[in-house]
Tab-separated table of C-alpha atoms and ligand atoms in Angstrom:
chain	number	residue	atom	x	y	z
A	1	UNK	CA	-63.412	42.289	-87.213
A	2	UNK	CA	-65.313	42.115	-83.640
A	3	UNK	CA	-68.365	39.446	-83.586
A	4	UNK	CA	-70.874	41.505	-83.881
A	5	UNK	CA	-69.607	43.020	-87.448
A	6	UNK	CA	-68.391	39.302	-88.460
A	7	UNK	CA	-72.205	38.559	-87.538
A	8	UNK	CA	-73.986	41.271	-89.733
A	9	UNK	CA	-71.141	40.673	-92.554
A	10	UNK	CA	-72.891	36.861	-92.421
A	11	UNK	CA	-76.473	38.324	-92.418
A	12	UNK	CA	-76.071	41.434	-94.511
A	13	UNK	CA	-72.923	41.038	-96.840
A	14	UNK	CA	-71.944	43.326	-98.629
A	15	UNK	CA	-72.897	43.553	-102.460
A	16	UNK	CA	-70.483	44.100	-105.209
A	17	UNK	CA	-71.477	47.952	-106.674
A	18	UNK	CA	-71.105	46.655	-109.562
A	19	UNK	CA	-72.517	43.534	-110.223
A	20	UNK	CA	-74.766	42.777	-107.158
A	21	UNK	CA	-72.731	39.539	-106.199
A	22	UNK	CA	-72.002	39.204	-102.745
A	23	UNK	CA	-68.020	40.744	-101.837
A	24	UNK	CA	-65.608	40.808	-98.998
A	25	UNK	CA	-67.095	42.466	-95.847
A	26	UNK	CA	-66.141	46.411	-95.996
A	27	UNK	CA	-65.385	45.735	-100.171
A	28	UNK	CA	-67.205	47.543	-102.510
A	29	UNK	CA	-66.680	45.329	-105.649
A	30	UNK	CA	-66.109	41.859	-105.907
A	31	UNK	CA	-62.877	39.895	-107.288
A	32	UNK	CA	-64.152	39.130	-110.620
A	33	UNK	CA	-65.586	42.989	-111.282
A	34	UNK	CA	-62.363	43.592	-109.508
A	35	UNK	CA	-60.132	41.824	-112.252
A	36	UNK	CA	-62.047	42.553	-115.084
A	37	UNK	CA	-62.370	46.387	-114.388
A	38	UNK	CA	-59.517	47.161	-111.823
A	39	UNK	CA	-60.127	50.403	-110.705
A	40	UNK	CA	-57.931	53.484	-111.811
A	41	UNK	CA	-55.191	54.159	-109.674
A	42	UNK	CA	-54.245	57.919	-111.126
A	43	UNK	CA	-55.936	60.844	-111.970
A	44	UNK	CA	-56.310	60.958	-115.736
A	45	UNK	CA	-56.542	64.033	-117.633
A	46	UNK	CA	-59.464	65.234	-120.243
A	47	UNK	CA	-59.338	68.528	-122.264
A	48	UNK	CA	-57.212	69.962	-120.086
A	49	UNK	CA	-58.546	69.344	-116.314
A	50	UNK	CA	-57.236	66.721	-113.703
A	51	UNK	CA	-60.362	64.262	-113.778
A	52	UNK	CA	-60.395	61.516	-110.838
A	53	UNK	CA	-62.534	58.472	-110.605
A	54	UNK	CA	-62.972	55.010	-109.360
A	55	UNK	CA	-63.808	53.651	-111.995
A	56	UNK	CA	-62.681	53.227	-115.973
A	57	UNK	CA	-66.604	53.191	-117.953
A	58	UNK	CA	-66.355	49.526	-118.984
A	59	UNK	CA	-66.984	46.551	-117.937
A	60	UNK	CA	-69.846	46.432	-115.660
A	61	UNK	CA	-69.324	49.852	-114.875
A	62	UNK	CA	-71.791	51.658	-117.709
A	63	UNK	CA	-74.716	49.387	-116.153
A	64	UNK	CA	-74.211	50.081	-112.679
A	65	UNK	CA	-74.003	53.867	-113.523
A	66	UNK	CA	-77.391	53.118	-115.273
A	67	UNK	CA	-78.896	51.819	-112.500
A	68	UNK	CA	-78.930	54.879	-110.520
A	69	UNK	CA	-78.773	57.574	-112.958
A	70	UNK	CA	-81.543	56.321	-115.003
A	71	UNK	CA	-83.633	54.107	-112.306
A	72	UNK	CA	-83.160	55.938	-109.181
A	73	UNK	CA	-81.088	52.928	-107.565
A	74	UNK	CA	-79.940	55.587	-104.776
A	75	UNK	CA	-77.929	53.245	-102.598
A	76	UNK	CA	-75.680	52.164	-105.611
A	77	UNK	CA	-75.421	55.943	-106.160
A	78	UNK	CA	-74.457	56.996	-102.406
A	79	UNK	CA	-72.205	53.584	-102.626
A	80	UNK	CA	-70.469	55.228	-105.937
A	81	UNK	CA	-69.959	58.595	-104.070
A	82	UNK	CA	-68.077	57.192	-101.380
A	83	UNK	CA	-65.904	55.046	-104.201
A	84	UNK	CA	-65.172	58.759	-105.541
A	85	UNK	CA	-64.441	60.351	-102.562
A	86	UNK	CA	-62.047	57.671	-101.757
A	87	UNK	CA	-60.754	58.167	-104.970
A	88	UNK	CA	-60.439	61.978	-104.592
A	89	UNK	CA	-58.074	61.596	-102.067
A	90	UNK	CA	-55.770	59.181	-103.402
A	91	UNK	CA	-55.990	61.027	-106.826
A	92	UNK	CA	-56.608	64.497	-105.627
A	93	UNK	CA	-52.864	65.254	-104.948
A	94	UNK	CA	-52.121	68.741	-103.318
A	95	UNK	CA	-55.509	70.321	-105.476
A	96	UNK	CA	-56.749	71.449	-102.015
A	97	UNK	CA	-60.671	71.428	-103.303
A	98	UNK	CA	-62.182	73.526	-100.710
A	99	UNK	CA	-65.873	73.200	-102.208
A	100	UNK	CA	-67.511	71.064	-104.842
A	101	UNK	CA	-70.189	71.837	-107.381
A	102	UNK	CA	-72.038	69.875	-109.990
A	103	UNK	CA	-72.644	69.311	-113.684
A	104	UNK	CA	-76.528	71.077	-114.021
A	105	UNK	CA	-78.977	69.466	-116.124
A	106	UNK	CA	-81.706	71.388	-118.152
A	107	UNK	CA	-84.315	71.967	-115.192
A	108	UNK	CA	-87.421	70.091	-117.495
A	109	UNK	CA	-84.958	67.107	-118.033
A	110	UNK	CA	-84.561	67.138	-114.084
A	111	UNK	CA	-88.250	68.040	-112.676
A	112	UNK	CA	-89.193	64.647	-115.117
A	113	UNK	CA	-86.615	62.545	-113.846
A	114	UNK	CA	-87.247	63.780	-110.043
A	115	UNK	CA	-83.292	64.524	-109.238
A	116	UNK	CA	-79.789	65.080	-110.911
A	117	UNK	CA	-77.301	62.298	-110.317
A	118	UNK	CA	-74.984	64.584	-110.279
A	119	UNK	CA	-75.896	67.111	-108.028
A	120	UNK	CA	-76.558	63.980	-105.923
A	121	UNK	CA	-72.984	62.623	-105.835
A	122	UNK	CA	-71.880	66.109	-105.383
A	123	UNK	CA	-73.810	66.049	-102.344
A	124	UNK	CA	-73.106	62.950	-100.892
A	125	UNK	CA	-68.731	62.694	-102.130
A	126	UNK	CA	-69.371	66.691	-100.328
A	127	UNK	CA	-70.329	64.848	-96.911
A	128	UNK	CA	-67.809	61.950	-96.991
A	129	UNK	CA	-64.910	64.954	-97.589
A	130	UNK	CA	-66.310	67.626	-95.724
A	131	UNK	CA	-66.788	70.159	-98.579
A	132	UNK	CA	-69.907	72.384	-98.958
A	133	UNK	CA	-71.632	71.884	-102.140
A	134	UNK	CA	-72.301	75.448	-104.051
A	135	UNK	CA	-74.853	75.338	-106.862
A	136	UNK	CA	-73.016	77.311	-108.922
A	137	UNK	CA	-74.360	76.855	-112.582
A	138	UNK	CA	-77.261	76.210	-115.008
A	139	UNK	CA	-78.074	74.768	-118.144
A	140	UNK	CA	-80.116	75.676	-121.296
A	141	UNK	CA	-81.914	73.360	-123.351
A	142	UNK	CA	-83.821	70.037	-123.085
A	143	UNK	CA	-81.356	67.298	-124.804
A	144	UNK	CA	-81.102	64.368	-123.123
A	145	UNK	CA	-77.426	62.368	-122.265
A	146	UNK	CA	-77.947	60.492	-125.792
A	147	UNK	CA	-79.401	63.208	-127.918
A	148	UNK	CA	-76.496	65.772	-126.862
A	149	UNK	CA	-73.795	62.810	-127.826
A	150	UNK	CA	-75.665	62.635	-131.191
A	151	UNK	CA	-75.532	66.046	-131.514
A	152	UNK	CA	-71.620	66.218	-130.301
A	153	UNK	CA	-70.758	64.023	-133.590
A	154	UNK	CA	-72.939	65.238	-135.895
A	155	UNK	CA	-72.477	68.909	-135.490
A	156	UNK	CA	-69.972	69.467	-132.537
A	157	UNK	CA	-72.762	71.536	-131.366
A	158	UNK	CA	-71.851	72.001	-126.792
A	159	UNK	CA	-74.819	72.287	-124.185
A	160	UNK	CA	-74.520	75.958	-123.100
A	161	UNK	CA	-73.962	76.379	-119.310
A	162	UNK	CA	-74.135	79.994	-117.491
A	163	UNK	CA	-73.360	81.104	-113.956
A	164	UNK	CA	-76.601	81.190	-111.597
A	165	UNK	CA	-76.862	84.508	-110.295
A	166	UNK	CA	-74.538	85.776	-107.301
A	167	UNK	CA	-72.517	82.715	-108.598
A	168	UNK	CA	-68.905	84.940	-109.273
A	169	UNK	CA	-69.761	86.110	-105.161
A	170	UNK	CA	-69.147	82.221	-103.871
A	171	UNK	CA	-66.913	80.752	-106.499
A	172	UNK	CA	-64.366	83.571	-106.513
A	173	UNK	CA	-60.953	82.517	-104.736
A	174	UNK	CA	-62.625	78.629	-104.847
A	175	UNK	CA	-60.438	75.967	-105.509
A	176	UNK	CA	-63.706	73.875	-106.776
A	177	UNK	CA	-64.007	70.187	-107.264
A	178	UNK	CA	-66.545	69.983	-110.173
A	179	UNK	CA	-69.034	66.567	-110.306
A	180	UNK	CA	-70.692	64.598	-112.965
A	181	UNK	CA	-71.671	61.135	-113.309
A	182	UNK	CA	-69.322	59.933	-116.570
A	183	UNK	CA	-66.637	61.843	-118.059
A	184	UNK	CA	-65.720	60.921	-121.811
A	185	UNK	CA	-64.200	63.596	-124.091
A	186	UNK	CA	-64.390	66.222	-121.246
A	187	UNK	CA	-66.616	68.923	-123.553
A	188	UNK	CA	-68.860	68.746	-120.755
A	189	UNK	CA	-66.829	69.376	-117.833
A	190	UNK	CA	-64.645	71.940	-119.865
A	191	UNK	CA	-67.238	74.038	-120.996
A	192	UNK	CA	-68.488	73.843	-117.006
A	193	UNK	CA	-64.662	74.773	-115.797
A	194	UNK	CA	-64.755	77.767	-118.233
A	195	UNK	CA	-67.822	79.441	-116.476
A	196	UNK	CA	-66.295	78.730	-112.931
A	197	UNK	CA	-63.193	80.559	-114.047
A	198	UNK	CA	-65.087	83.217	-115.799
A	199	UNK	CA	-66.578	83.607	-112.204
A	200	UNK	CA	-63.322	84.294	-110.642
A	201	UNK	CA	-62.475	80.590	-109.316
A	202	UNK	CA	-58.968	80.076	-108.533
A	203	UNK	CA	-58.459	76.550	-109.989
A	204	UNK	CA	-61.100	73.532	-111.251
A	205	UNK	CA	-60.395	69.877	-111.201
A	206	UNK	CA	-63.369	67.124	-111.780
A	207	UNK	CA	-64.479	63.932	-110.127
A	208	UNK	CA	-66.857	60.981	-111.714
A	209	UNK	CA	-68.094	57.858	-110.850
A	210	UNK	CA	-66.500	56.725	-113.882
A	211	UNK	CA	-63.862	57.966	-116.981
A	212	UNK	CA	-64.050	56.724	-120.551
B	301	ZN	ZN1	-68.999	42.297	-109.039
């Protein structure tokens, strides 16, 4: 480290993502976040699709997601992206993503909260691996995260997603890397893969800030 990095590092450590305690200079979590949620070394897999991620979603890891997906705490959330685009390519394998796309919300859910998190990361993990981000799909309905969970287990009822129009023109031939904030069961991201190859793309794989 030259002096005037070993300088800032004194001024300006670095924060732990996580937990806000101050970590190793150029570390993005620190030891004890680091030992009680090490982060996932493989790709995992969820209802069919290679999923990567940092992070597993425990520990501190649910509150930190919180913090920027629900209280606009964007420098956690640009923080996370470059976590998952570090993770994409130690997980990615030979995918060969040559664009990235995101999990829509419901556009009233979106204008309220001012942004999607998840077009967000898609943007910013898109800039750290030099992939162009294609808005490929949209959402019906207004549910929020909690209300469509509810609604998962109570009636198995699925968000319906659809192709944006001209969508089957830029995603066909794509090998697409598909963004959202949290994967659990995968419905989500599955139901999102099936448009994507209904629009002609050649192969879908997903990346989150975090897996349950
Ligand atoms: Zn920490």
């Amino acid at each position: 480290m030259g002096i005037l990095d070993r300088g800032r590092a004194l001024l300006w450590p670095d924060r732990c993502i996580l937990c806000g305690q101050v970590a190793a200079y150029g570390e993005c979590c620190c030891p004890r976040c680091r030992r009680e949620t090490p982060p996932l070394e493989g790709p995992l897999c969820r209802s069919g699709l290679l999923v990567a991620a940092p992070w597993p979603y425990e520990g501190r890891v649910p509150s930190a997601v919180a913090r920027f997906k629900f209280r606009g705490d964007r420098k956690t959330g640009r923080r996370m992206a470059r976590q998952m685009a570090l993770a994409w390519r130690e997980q990615g394998g030979d995918f060969g993503a040559d664009s990235i796309t995101f999990v829509p919300m419901p556009p009233e859910r979106e204008r309220q909260r001012g942004y999607n998190q998840a077009r967000l990361l898609a943007q910013w993990a898109g800039e750290e691996l030099g992939l162009p981000v294609l808005e490929l799909l949209g959402r019906e309905g207004v549910l929020m995260q909690h209300e469509m969970a509810a609604s998962f287990r109570k009636k198995g009822a699925r968000p319906v997603f659809r192709l944006l129009p001209g969508a089957e023109q830029r995603a066909a031939g794509r090998r697409i890397l598909l963004v959202d904030d949290i994967v659990t069961t995968g419905g989500t991201v599955h139901a999102c893969a099936a448009q994507l190859q209904r629009a002609g793309a050649e192969a879908v794989a997903v990346l989150a800030a975090a897996v349950g």
